[in-house]
Short mmCIF file of the C-alpha atoms (twelve columns), coordinates in Angstrom:
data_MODEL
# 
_entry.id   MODEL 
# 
loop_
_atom_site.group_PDB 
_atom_site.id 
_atom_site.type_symbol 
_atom_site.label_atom_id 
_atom_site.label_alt_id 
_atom_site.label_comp_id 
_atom_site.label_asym_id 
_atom_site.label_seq_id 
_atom_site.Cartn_x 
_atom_site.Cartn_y 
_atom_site.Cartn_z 
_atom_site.pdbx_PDB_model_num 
ATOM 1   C CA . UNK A 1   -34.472 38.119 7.133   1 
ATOM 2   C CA . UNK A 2   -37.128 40.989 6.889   1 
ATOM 3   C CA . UNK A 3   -37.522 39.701 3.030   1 
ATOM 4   C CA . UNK A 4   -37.293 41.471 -0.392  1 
ATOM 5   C CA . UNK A 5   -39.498 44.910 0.204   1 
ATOM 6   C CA . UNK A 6   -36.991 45.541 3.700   1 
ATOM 7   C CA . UNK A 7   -34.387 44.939 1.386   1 
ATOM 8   C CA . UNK A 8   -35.893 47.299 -1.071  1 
ATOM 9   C CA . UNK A 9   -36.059 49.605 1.587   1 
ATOM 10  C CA . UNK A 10  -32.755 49.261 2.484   1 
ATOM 11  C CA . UNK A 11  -31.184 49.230 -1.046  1 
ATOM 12  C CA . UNK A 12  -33.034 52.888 -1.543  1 
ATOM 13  C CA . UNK A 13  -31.590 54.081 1.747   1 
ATOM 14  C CA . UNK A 14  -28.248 53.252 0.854   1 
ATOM 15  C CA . UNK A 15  -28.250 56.026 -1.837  1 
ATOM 16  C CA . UNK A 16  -29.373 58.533 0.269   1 
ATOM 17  C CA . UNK A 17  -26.504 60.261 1.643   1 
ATOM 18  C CA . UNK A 18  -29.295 63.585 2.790   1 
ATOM 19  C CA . UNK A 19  -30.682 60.684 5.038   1 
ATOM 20  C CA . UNK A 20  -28.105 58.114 6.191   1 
ATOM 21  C CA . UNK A 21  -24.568 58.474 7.667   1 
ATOM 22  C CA . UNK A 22  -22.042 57.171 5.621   1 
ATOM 23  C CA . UNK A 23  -20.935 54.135 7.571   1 
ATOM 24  C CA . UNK A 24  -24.611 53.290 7.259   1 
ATOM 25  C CA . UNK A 25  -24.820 53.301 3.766   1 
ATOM 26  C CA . UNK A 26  -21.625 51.416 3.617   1 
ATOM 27  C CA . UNK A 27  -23.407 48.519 4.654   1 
ATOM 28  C CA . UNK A 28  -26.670 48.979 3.165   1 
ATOM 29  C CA . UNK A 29  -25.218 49.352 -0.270  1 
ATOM 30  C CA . UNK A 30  -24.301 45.816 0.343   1 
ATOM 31  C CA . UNK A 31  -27.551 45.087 -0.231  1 
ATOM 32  C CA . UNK A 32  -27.842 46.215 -4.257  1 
ATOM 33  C CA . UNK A 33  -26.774 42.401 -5.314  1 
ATOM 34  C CA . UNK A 34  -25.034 40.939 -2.210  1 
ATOM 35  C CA . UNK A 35  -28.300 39.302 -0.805  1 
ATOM 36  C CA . UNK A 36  -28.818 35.600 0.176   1 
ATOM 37  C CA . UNK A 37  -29.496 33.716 -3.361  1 
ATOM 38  C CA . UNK A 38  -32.706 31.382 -3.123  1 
ATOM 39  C CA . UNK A 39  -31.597 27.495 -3.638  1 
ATOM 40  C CA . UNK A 40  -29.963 27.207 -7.271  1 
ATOM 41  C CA . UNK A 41  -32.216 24.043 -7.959  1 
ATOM 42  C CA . UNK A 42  -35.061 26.393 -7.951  1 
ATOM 43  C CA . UNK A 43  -34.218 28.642 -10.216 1 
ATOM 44  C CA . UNK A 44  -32.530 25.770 -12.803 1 
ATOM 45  C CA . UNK A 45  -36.365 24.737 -12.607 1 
ATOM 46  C CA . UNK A 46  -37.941 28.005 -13.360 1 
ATOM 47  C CA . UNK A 47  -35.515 28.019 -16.028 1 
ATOM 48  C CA . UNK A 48  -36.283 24.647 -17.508 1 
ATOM 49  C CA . UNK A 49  -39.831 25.733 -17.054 1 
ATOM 50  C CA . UNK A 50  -39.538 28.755 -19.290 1 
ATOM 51  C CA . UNK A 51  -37.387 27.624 -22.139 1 
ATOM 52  C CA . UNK A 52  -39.369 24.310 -22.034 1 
ATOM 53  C CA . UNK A 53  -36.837 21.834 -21.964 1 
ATOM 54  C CA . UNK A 54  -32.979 20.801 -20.395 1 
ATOM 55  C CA . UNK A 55  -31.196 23.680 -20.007 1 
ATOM 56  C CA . UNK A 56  -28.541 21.964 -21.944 1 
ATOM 57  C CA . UNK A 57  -30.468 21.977 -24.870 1 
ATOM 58  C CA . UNK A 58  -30.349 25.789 -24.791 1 
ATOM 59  C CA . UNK A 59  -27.405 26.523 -23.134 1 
ATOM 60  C CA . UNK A 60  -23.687 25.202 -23.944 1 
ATOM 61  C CA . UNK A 61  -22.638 26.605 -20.800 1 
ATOM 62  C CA . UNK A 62  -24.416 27.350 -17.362 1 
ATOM 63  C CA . UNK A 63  -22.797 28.549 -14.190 1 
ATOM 64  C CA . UNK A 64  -24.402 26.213 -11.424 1 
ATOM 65  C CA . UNK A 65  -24.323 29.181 -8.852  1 
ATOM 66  C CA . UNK A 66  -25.665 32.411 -9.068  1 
ATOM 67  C CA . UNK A 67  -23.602 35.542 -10.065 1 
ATOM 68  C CA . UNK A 68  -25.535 38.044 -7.808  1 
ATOM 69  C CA . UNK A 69  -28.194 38.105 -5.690  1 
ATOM 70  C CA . UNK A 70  -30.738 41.181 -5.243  1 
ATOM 71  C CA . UNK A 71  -34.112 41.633 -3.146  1 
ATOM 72  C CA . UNK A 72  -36.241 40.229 -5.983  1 
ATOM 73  C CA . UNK A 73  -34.407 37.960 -8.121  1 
ATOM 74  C CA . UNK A 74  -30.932 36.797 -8.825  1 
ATOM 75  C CA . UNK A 75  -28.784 36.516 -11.886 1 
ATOM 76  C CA . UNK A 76  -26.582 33.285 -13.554 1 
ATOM 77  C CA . UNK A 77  -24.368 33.254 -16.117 1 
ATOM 78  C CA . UNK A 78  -24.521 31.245 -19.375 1 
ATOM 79  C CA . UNK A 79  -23.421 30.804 -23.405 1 
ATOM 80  C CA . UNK A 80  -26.632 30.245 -25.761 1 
ATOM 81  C CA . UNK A 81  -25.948 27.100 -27.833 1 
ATOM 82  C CA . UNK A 82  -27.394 28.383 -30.520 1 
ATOM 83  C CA . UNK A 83  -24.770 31.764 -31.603 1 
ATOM 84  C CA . UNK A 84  -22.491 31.531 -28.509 1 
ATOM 85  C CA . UNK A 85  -23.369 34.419 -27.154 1 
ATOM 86  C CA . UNK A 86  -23.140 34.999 -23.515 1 
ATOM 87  C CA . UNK A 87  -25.934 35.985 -21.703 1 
ATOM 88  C CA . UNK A 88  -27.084 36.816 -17.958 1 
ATOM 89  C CA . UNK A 89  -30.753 35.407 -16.569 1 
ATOM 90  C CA . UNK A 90  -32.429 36.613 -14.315 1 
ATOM 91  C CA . UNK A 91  -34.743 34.503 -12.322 1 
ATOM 92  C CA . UNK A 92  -37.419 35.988 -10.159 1 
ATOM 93  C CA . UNK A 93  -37.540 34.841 -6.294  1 
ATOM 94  C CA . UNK A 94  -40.475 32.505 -5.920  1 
ATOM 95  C CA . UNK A 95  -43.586 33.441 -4.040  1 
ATOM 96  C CA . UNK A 96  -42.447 36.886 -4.152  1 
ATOM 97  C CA . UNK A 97  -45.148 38.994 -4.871  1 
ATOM 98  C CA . UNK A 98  -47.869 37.876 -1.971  1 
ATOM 99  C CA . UNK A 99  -44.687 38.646 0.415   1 
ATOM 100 C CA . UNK A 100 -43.951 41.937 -0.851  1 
ATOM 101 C CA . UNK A 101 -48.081 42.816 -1.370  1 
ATOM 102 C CA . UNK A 102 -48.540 42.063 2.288   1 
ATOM 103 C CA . UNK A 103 -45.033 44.238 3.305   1 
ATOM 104 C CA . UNK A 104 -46.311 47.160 1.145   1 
ATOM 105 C CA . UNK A 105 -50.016 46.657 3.576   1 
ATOM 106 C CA . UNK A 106 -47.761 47.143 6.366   1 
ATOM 107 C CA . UNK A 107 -45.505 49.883 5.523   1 
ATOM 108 C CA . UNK A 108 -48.797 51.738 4.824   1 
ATOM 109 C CA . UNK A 109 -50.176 50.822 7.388   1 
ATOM 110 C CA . UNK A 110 -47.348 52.027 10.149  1 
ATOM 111 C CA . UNK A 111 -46.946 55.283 7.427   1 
ATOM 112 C CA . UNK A 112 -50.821 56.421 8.015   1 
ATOM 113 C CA . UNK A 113 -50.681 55.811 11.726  1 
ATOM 114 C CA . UNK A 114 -47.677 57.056 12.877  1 
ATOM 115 C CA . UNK A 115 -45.384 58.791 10.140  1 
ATOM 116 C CA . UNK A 116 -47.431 61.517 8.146   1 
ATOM 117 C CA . UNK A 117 -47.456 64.467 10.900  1 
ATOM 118 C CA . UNK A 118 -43.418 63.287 10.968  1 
ATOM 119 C CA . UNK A 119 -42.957 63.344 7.521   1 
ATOM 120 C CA . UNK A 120 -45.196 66.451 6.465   1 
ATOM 121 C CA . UNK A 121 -43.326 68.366 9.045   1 
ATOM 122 C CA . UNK A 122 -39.997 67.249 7.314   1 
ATOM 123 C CA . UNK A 123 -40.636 66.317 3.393   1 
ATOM 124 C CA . UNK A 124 -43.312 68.284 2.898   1 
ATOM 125 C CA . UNK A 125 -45.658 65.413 2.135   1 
ATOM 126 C CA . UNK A 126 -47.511 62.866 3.805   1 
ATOM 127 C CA . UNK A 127 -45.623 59.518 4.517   1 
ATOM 128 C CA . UNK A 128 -48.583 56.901 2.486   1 
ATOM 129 C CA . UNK A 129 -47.911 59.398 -0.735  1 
ATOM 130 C CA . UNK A 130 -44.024 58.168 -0.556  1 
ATOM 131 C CA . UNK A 131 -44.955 54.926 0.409   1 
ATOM 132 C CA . UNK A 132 -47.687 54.495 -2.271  1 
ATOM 133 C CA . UNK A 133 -44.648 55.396 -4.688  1 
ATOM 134 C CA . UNK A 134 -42.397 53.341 -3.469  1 
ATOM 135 C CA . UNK A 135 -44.747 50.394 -4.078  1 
ATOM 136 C CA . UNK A 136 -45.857 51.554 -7.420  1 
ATOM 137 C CA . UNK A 137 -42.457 51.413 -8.937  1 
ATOM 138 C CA . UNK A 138 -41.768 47.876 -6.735  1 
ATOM 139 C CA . UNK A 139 -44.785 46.478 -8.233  1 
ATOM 140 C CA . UNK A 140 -43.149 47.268 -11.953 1 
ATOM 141 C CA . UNK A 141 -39.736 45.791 -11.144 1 
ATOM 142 C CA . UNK A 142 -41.665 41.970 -10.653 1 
ATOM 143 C CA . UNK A 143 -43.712 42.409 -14.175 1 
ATOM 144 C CA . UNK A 144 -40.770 40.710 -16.288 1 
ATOM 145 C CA . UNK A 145 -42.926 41.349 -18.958 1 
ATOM 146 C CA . UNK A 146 -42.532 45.194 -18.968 1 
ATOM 147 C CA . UNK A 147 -38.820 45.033 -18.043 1 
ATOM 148 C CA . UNK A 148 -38.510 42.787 -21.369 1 
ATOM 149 C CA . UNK A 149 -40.214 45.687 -23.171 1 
ATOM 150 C CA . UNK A 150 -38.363 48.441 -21.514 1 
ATOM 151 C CA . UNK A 151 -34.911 46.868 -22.345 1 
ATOM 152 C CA . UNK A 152 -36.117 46.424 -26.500 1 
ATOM 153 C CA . UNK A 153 -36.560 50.090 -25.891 1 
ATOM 154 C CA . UNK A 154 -33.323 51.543 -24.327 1 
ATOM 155 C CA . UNK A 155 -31.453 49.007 -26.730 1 
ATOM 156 C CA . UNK A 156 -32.753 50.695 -29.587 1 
ATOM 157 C CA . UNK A 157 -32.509 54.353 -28.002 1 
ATOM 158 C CA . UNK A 158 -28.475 53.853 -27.736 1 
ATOM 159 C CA . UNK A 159 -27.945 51.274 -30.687 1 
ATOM 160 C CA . UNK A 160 -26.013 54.076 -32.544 1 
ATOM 161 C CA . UNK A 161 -23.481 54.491 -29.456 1 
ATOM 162 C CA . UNK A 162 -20.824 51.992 -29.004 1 
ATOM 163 C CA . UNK A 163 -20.325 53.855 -25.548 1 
ATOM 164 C CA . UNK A 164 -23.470 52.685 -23.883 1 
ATOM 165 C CA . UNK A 165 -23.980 49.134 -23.567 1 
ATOM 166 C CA . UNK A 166 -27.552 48.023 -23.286 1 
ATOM 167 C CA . UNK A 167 -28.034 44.556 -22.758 1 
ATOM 168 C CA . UNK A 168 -29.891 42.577 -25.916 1 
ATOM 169 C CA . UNK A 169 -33.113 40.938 -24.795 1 
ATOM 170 C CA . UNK A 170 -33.953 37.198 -25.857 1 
ATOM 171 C CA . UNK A 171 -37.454 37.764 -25.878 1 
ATOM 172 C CA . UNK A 172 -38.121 33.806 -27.293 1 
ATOM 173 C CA . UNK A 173 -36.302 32.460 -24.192 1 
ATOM 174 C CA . UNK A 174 -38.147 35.467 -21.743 1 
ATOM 175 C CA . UNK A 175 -41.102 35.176 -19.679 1 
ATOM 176 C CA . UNK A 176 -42.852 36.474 -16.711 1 
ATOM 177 C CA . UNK A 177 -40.584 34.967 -13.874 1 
ATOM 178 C CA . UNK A 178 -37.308 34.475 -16.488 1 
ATOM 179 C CA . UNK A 179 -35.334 37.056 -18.944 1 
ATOM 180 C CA . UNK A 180 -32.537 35.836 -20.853 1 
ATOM 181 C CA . UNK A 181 -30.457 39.285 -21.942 1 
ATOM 182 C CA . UNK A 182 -26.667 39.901 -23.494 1 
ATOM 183 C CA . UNK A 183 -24.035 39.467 -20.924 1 
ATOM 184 C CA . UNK A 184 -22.033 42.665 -20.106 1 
ATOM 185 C CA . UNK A 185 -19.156 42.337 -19.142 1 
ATOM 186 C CA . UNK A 186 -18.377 45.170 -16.614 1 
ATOM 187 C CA . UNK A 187 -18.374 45.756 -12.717 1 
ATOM 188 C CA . UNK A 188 -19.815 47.544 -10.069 1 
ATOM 189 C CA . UNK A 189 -18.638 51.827 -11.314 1 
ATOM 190 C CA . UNK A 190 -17.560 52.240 -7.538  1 
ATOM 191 C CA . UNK A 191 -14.927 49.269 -7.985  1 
ATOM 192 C CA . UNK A 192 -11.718 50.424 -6.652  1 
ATOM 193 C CA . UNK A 193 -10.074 48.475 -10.265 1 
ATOM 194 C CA . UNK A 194 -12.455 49.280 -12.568 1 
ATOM 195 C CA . UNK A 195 -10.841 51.275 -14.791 1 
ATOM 196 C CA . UNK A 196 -7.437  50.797 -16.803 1 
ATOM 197 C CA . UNK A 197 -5.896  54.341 -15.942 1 
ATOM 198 C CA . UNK A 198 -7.397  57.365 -14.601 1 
ATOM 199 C CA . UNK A 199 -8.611  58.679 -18.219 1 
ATOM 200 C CA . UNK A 200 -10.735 55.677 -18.509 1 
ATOM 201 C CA . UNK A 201 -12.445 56.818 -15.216 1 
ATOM 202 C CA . UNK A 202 -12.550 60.493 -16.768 1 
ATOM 203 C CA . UNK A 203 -14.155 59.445 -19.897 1 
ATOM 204 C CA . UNK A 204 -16.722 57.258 -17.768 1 
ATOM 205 C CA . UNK A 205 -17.721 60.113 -15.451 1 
ATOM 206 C CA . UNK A 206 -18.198 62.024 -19.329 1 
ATOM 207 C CA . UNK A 207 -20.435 59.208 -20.783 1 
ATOM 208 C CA . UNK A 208 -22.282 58.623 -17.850 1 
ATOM 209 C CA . UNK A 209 -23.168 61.918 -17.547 1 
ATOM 210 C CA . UNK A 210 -24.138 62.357 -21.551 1 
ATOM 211 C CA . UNK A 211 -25.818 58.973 -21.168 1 
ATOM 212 C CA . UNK A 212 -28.116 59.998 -18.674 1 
ATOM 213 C CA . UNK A 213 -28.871 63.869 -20.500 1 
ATOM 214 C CA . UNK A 214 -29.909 61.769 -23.612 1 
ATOM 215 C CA . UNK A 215 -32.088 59.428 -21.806 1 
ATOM 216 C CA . UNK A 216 -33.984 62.456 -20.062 1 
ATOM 217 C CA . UNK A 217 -33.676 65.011 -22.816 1 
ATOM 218 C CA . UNK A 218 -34.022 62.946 -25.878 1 
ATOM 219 C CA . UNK A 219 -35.293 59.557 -24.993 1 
ATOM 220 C CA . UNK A 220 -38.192 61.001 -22.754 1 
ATOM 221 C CA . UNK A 221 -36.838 57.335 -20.722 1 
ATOM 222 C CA . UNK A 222 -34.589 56.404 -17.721 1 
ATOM 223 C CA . UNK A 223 -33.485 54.404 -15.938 1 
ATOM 224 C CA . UNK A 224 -35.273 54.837 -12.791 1 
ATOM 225 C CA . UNK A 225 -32.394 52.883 -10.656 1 
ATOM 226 C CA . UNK A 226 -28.971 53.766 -11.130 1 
ATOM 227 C CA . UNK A 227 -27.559 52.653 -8.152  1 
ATOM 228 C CA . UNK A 228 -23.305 51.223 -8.819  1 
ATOM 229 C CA . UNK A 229 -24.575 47.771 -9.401  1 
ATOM 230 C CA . UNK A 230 -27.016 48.339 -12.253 1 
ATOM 231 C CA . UNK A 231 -24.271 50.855 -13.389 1 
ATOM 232 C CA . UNK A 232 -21.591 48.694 -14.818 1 
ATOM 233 C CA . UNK A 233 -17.795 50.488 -15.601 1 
ATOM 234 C CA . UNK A 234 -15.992 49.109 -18.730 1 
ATOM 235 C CA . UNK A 235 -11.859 49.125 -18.179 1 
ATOM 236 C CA . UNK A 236 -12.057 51.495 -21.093 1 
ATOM 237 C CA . UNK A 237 -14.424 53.925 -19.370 1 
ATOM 238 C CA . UNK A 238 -17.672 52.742 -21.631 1 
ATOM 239 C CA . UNK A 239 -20.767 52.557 -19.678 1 
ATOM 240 C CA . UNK A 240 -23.497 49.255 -19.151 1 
ATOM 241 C CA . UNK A 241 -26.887 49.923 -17.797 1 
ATOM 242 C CA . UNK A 242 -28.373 46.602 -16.053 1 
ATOM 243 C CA . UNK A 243 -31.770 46.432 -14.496 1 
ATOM 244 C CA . UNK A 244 -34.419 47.797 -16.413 1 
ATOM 245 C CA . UNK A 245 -38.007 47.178 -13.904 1 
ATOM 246 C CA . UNK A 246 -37.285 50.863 -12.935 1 
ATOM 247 C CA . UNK A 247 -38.031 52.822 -15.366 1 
ATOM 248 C CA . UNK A 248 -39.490 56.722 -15.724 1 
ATOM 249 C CA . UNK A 249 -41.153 57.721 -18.793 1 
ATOM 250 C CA . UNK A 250 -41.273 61.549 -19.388 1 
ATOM 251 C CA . UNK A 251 -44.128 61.636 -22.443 1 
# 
């Protein structure tokens, strides 16, 4: 009810075991795609808007409800007339960004007056400079744009391992409040049945772990979010990133 930055909040808290008890983040890690969807209509519109036309006349298939639900957008499922090819959009929540500029105003606002002595006695830093990051990297995640750009680039930095599945971008169908990307087919890593036997989970922990080396070490690029639902487990033990508005650059 707080909206999408609260829920921001709350997603960030809920990997945070230094910070939160566990039964805590229990329930806020309900919040990484378990959020109330905005009305379906809408986002069929945004859609239609986008692609410029009937989503029929794009898509063979579309799921009329949404797949999953996060604090600033939510995802469907469809199949691409055109090659067959399943794919996930993501449609931004409307009117987002003046809701979430005028949270950030706040959170600085409370931050400056009554959390910096708190938090320089106990971080080491003053509460705005955290808050200023936060916002920096929320602001990113609603430029569709830049996520569009930053998933051409992590496709082509793992194109060479069929371990790591980065979703394909549709950048004709993509736009500012829209991105049409390859479906993976995966689920949340922290799924008690997502893996076919216990090597499966073995070799995920492995590629997971090389994944993320490579992105840092050789990539100078990663993801800047890997929370378990933008961190999708294959039964095989692969590895699908999902999500790409966070993202840190090391250059």
């Amino acid at each position: 009810e707080l909206g999408p930055t609260f829920v921001k909040v709350g997603q960030n808290l809920g990997n945070r075991p230094d910070l939160v008890r566990e039964d805590y983040m229990e329930e806020l890690t309900k919040l990484q795609d378990r959020v109330p969807p905005f009305p379906d209509a809408i986002a069929r519109a945004m859609i239609e808007e986008q692609i410029g036309g009937p989503i029929a006349d794009t898509f063979s298939e579309f799921d009329e409800v949404a797949v999953a639900a996060a604090s600033l957008g939510q995802v469907y499922k469809a199949r691409l007339r055109s090659n067959g090819a399943e794919v996930a959009i993501k449609c931004q929540r409307p009117g987002v960004k003046p809701q979430v500029m005028q949270d950030l105003y706040l959170l600085r606002w409370v931050a400056e007056r009554s959390l910096n002595e708190y938090a320089r006695s106990n971080l080491g830093c003053e509460a705005t400079l955290l808050v200023d990051e936060f916002a920096e990297k929320l602001l990113e995640e609603l430029d569709y744009v830049q996520e569009a750009r930053n998933l051409r680039e992590f496709y082509a930095n793992f194109r060479s391992d069929v371990r790591v599945r980065i979703p394909y971008v549709y950048s004709d169908l993509s736009g500012p409040k829209v991105l049409v990307m390859e479906w993976i087919d995966g689920v949340r890593c922290t799924d008690a049945s997502a893996f076919e036997s216990d090597a499966a989970k073995q070799r995920f922990i492995s590629i997971g772990v090389e994944s993320g080396l490579a992105q840092l070490l050789e990539a100078g690029l990663f993801h800047g979010d890997p929370h378990p639902g933008n961190v999708l487990a294959l039964r095989n033990g692969n590895i699908g990133y999902v999500d790409f508005g966070n993202v840190l650059a090391l250059r």
